[in-house]
């Protein structure tokens, strides 16, 4: 039986995978495009902005979805967060805060009042989930296994305070973590630190880890990497990318594998806990 699915679409390569999986299932698809993405194929496409949350919600209500999926990255300003809280009415007033976890709770509560079932992108396209073990590039050196595990623990720790999903460590010493600037901002800072001689090389190999926030609801985007992540990691001097297995996404795995091999970067999935 087909469903009516609204896909709230941000940036990045996750969105086409999710949209295709929804269409392949035979569902009626509405895409709410938040970033001006070209070439979207759907039964209905709305191009809206988070700055006008009231109009955005009205468009979704008019479609009448049974299910909703949030996918892709969106830079949300403090003004956007306050606007969403106002548009969500009671759900916004009951939100525990306007951080990512608080915002997710607000969306969940509002969706329940509307009868919309929130579904995670990984539930729509489970083939994207990162497996445990070697994924791409050279095998993980035994000496770096504890460093990679430490990096995952660091990423989980910053996720616990709702800061980000990524961290970079050198010889098990955290040197930079993700904030509102996202993974790209993190990798730029690491490249700058390395250029200044503060990290890397004689200080020890650099490991990038991505892990799901401990309090993150199941419908929120899991941490993800694509081929661009590998390229930027290499430019920052990172030699290992560690992902939380079963809780991270691989976008365009074949391209990740070829780029990791070319750059000599190890990509590995690790279980946490």
Coordinates of C-alpha atoms in Angstrom, one line a residue:
X1 CA 0.0 0.0 0.0
X2 CA 1.5 3.4 -1.0
X3 CA 2.1 6.1 1.5
X4 CA 2.1 9.8 1.2
X5 CA 5.6 10.9 2.2
X6 CA 7.0 14.3 2.7
X7 CA 10.8 14.6 2.3
X8 CA 12.2 17.7 3.8
X9 CA 15.3 18.1 1.8
X10 CA 18.5 19.9 2.7
X11 CA 21.9 19.9 0.9
X12 CA 24.2 17.0 0.2
X13 CA 24.1 13.7 -1.7
X14 CA 21.8 11.9 0.8
X15 CA 18.7 13.4 -0.6
X16 CA 18.7 11.8 -4.1
X17 CA 19.3 8.4 -2.5
X18 CA 16.3 8.8 -0.2
X19 CA 14.0 10.3 -2.8
X20 CA 14.8 7.4 -5.2
X21 CA 14.1 4.8 -2.5
X22 CA 10.8 6.4 -1.7
X23 CA 9.7 6.5 -5.3
X24 CA 10.9 2.9 -5.9
X25 CA 8.5 1.8 -3.1
X26 CA 5.6 3.4 -5.0
X27 CA 4.9 6.1 -2.5
X28 CA 3.4 9.5 -3.3
X29 CA 6.3 11.9 -2.7
X30 CA 6.3 15.5 -1.8
X31 CA 9.7 17.2 -1.6
X32 CA 10.1 20.3 0.5
X33 CA 13.3 21.8 -1.0
X34 CA 15.1 24.0 1.5
X35 CA 18.3 24.7 -0.5
X36 CA 17.2 25.3 -4.1
X37 CA 18.2 21.9 -5.4
X38 CA 17.8 21.3 -9.2
X39 CA 16.5 18.2 -10.8
X40 CA 14.3 16.9 -8.0
X41 CA 11.8 14.2 -9.3
X42 CA 8.6 14.0 -7.1
X43 CA 4.9 14.2 -7.3
X44 CA 5.1 17.6 -5.7
X45 CA 8.0 19.9 -5.1
X46 CA 7.8 22.9 -2.8
X47 CA 10.7 25.3 -2.6
X48 CA 10.5 26.9 0.8
X49 CA 12.8 28.5 3.3
X50 CA 13.2 27.9 7.0
X51 CA 12.9 31.7 7.4
X52 CA 9.2 31.3 6.7
X53 CA 8.3 28.3 8.8
X54 CA 4.6 29.1 8.8
X55 CA 4.3 28.9 5.0
X56 CA 6.5 25.8 5.0
X57 CA 4.2 24.0 7.5
X58 CA 1.1 25.1 5.6
X59 CA 2.4 23.5 2.4
X60 CA 3.1 20.2 4.2
X61 CA -0.3 20.2 5.8
X62 CA -2.0 20.8 2.4
X63 CA -0.2 17.7 1.0
X64 CA -1.5 15.6 4.0
X65 CA 1.5 13.2 4.5
X66 CA 1.2 10.0 6.4
X67 CA 5.0 9.8 6.8
X68 CA 7.8 12.4 6.9
X69 CA 11.6 12.1 6.3
X70 CA 14.2 14.7 7.0
X71 CA 17.4 14.4 5.0
X72 CA 20.3 16.5 4.1
X73 CA 22.3 19.3 5.8
X74 CA 20.7 22.6 6.6
X75 CA 22.4 25.6 8.3
X76 CA 19.8 26.8 10.8
X77 CA 20.3 30.3 12.2
X78 CA 19.2 31.3 15.7
X79 CA 16.5 33.3 14.0
X80 CA 15.3 30.3 12.1
X81 CA 15.2 28.3 15.3
X82 CA 13.0 30.9 17.0
X83 CA 10.8 31.1 14.0
X84 CA 10.3 27.3 14.0
X85 CA 9.4 27.4 17.7
X86 CA 6.8 30.1 17.0
X87 CA 5.3 28.2 14.0
X88 CA 5.1 25.0 16.0
X89 CA 2.9 26.6 18.6
X90 CA 2.5 24.5 21.7
X91 CA 5.2 22.0 20.6
X92 CA 7.6 25.0 20.3
X93 CA 6.7 26.2 23.8
X94 CA 7.3 22.8 25.3
X95 CA 10.7 22.3 23.6
X96 CA 13.5 21.8 26.1
X97 CA 15.8 24.0 24.1
X98 CA 16.6 25.2 20.6
X99 CA 19.7 23.0 20.2
X100 CA 19.6 20.2 17.6
X101 CA 18.3 17.7 20.1
X102 CA 15.7 20.1 21.4
X103 CA 14.7 21.1 17.9
X104 CA 14.3 17.4 17.0
X105 CA 12.0 16.9 20.0
X106 CA 9.9 19.8 19.0
X107 CA 9.5 18.4 15.5
X108 CA 8.6 15.0 16.9
X109 CA 5.9 16.4 19.2
X110 CA 4.4 18.6 16.5
X111 CA 4.4 15.6 14.0
X112 CA 2.5 13.5 16.5
X113 CA -0.2 16.1 16.9
X114 CA -0.6 16.1 13.1
X115 CA -0.6 12.3 12.7
X116 CA 2.7 12.3 10.7
X117 CA 5.1 9.4 11.3
X118 CA 8.7 10.4 11.3
X119 CA 11.0 8.0 9.5
X120 CA 14.8 8.1 9.5
X121 CA 16.7 8.3 6.2
X122 CA 18.5 5.1 7.1
X123 CA 15.2 3.3 7.5
X124 CA 14.3 4.3 3.9
X125 CA 17.7 3.4 2.5
X126 CA 19.3 0.9 4.9
X127 CA 21.9 -0.1 2.3
X128 CA 23.7 3.2 3.2
X129 CA 24.5 2.2 6.7
X130 CA 28.2 1.8 7.5
X131 CA 29.2 -1.8 8.4
X132 CA 31.7 -2.8 11.1
X133 CA 35.2 -3.5 9.9
X134 CA 37.3 -2.4 6.9
X135 CA 35.4 -0.2 4.5
X136 CA 37.9 1.4 2.1
X137 CA 41.5 2.3 1.7
X138 CA 44.5 0.5 3.4
X139 CA 43.7 -1.8 6.3
X140 CA 43.7 -0.1 9.7
X141 CA 47.2 -0.4 11.3
X142 CA 47.1 -2.3 14.6
X143 CA 48.8 0.6 16.3
X144 CA 46.0 3.0 15.2
X145 CA 43.1 0.8 16.4
X146 CA 43.0 2.3 19.9
X147 CA 43.4 5.8 18.5
X148 CA 40.4 5.2 16.2
X149 CA 38.3 3.9 19.2
X150 CA 39.3 6.9 21.2
X151 CA 38.2 9.2 18.4
X152 CA 34.8 7.5 18.3
X153 CA 34.5 8.0 22.1
X154 CA 35.4 11.7 21.6
X155 CA 32.8 12.2 18.9
X156 CA 30.2 10.5 21.2
X157 CA 31.2 12.9 24.1
X158 CA 30.7 16.0 22.1
X159 CA 27.4 14.6 20.8
X160 CA 26.3 14.2 24.4
X161 CA 26.4 18.0 24.8
X162 CA 24.6 18.5 21.5
X163 CA 27.6 20.2 19.9
X164 CA 28.4 18.0 16.8
X165 CA 28.9 14.5 15.5
X166 CA 32.6 14.6 14.5
X167 CA 36.0 14.9 16.2
X168 CA 39.7 14.7 15.2
X169 CA 42.3 13.2 17.5
X170 CA 46.0 12.9 17.3
X171 CA 47.6 10.0 19.3
X172 CA 44.3 9.8 21.3
X173 CA 44.4 13.5 22.1
X174 CA 41.4 15.4 20.9
X175 CA 42.6 18.4 18.8
X176 CA 39.4 19.7 17.2
X177 CA 35.6 19.0 17.3
X178 CA 32.7 19.8 15.1
X179 CA 30.5 22.8 16.0
X180 CA 27.9 24.9 14.1
X181 CA 30.4 25.1 11.1
X182 CA 29.9 21.4 10.4
X183 CA 32.4 18.8 9.2
X184 CA 33.8 21.1 6.5
X185 CA 34.5 23.8 9.1
X186 CA 36.2 21.2 11.3
X187 CA 38.4 20.0 8.5
X188 CA 39.4 23.5 7.6
X189 CA 40.5 24.2 11.2
X190 CA 42.5 20.9 11.3
X191 CA 44.3 21.9 8.0
X192 CA 45.2 25.3 9.6
X193 CA 46.5 23.6 12.8
X194 CA 48.6 21.3 10.7
X195 CA 49.9 24.1 8.5
X196 CA 51.0 25.8 11.7
X197 CA 52.9 22.7 12.8
X198 CA 50.7 22.2 15.9
X199 CA 49.3 18.8 14.9
X200 CA 50.2 15.9 12.6
X201 CA 53.4 14.3 11.5
X202 CA 55.7 14.1 14.5
X203 CA 52.8 14.7 16.8
X204 CA 51.1 11.5 15.5
X205 CA 48.6 10.5 12.7
X206 CA 45.3 12.3 12.6
X207 CA 42.0 10.4 12.9
X208 CA 38.6 11.8 12.0
X209 CA 35.6 10.1 13.7
X210 CA 31.9 10.5 13.2
X211 CA 29.3 9.1 15.6
X212 CA 25.6 9.5 16.3
X213 CA 24.7 11.8 19.2
X214 CA 23.7 9.7 22.2
X215 CA 20.3 11.5 22.6
X216 CA 19.7 11.9 18.9
X217 CA 16.2 10.7 17.8
X218 CA 16.0 7.9 15.2
X219 CA 14.5 10.1 12.5
X220 CA 17.3 12.7 12.5
X221 CA 20.1 12.4 9.9
X222 CA 22.8 10.0 11.0
X223 CA 26.4 11.2 10.5
X224 CA 27.5 10.6 7.0
X225 CA 30.5 10.8 4.7
X226 CA 30.8 11.1 0.9
X227 CA 33.7 11.3 -1.5
X228 CA 34.1 15.0 -0.6
X229 CA 34.8 14.0 3.0
X230 CA 37.6 11.8 1.9
X231 CA 39.1 14.5 -0.3
X232 CA 38.9 17.2 2.4
X233 CA 40.2 14.8 5.1
X234 CA 43.3 14.1 2.9
X235 CA 43.9 17.8 2.4
X236 CA 43.8 18.2 6.2
X237 CA 46.4 15.5 6.7
X238 CA 44.0 12.9 8.1
X239 CA 45.0 9.3 7.5
X240 CA 42.0 7.4 9.1
X241 CA 38.3 8.0 9.0
X242 CA 36.4 6.0 11.7
X243 CA 32.6 5.7 11.6
X244 CA 30.2 4.4 14.2
X245 CA 29.1 1.1 12.6
X246 CA 25.4 0.8 12.1
X247 CA 24.9 4.4 13.0
X248 CA 26.6 6.3 10.2
X249 CA 25.9 6.6 6.4
X250 CA 28.1 6.0 3.4
X251 CA 27.1 8.1 0.4
X252 CA 28.2 6.8 -3.0
X253 CA 30.3 4.0 -1.5
X254 CA 32.1 3.1 -4.8
X255 CA 33.4 6.6 -5.1
X256 CA 34.5 6.6 -1.4
X257 CA 36.4 3.4 -2.0
X258 CA 38.2 4.7 -5.1
X259 CA 39.1 8.0 -3.5
X260 CA 40.3 6.4 -0.3
X261 CA 42.5 4.1 -2.2
X262 CA 43.9 6.9 -4.3
X263 CA 44.5 9.1 -1.2
X264 CA 45.8 6.3 1.1
X265 CA 43.1 7.0 3.7
X266 CA 41.7 4.1 5.8
X267 CA 37.9 4.1 6.3
X268 CA 36.7 1.8 9.0
X269 CA 33.4 1.1 10.9
X270 CA 33.7 0.6 14.6
X271 CA 31.1 -0.5 17.2
X272 CA 30.7 1.8 20.2
X273 CA 30.5 0.4 23.7

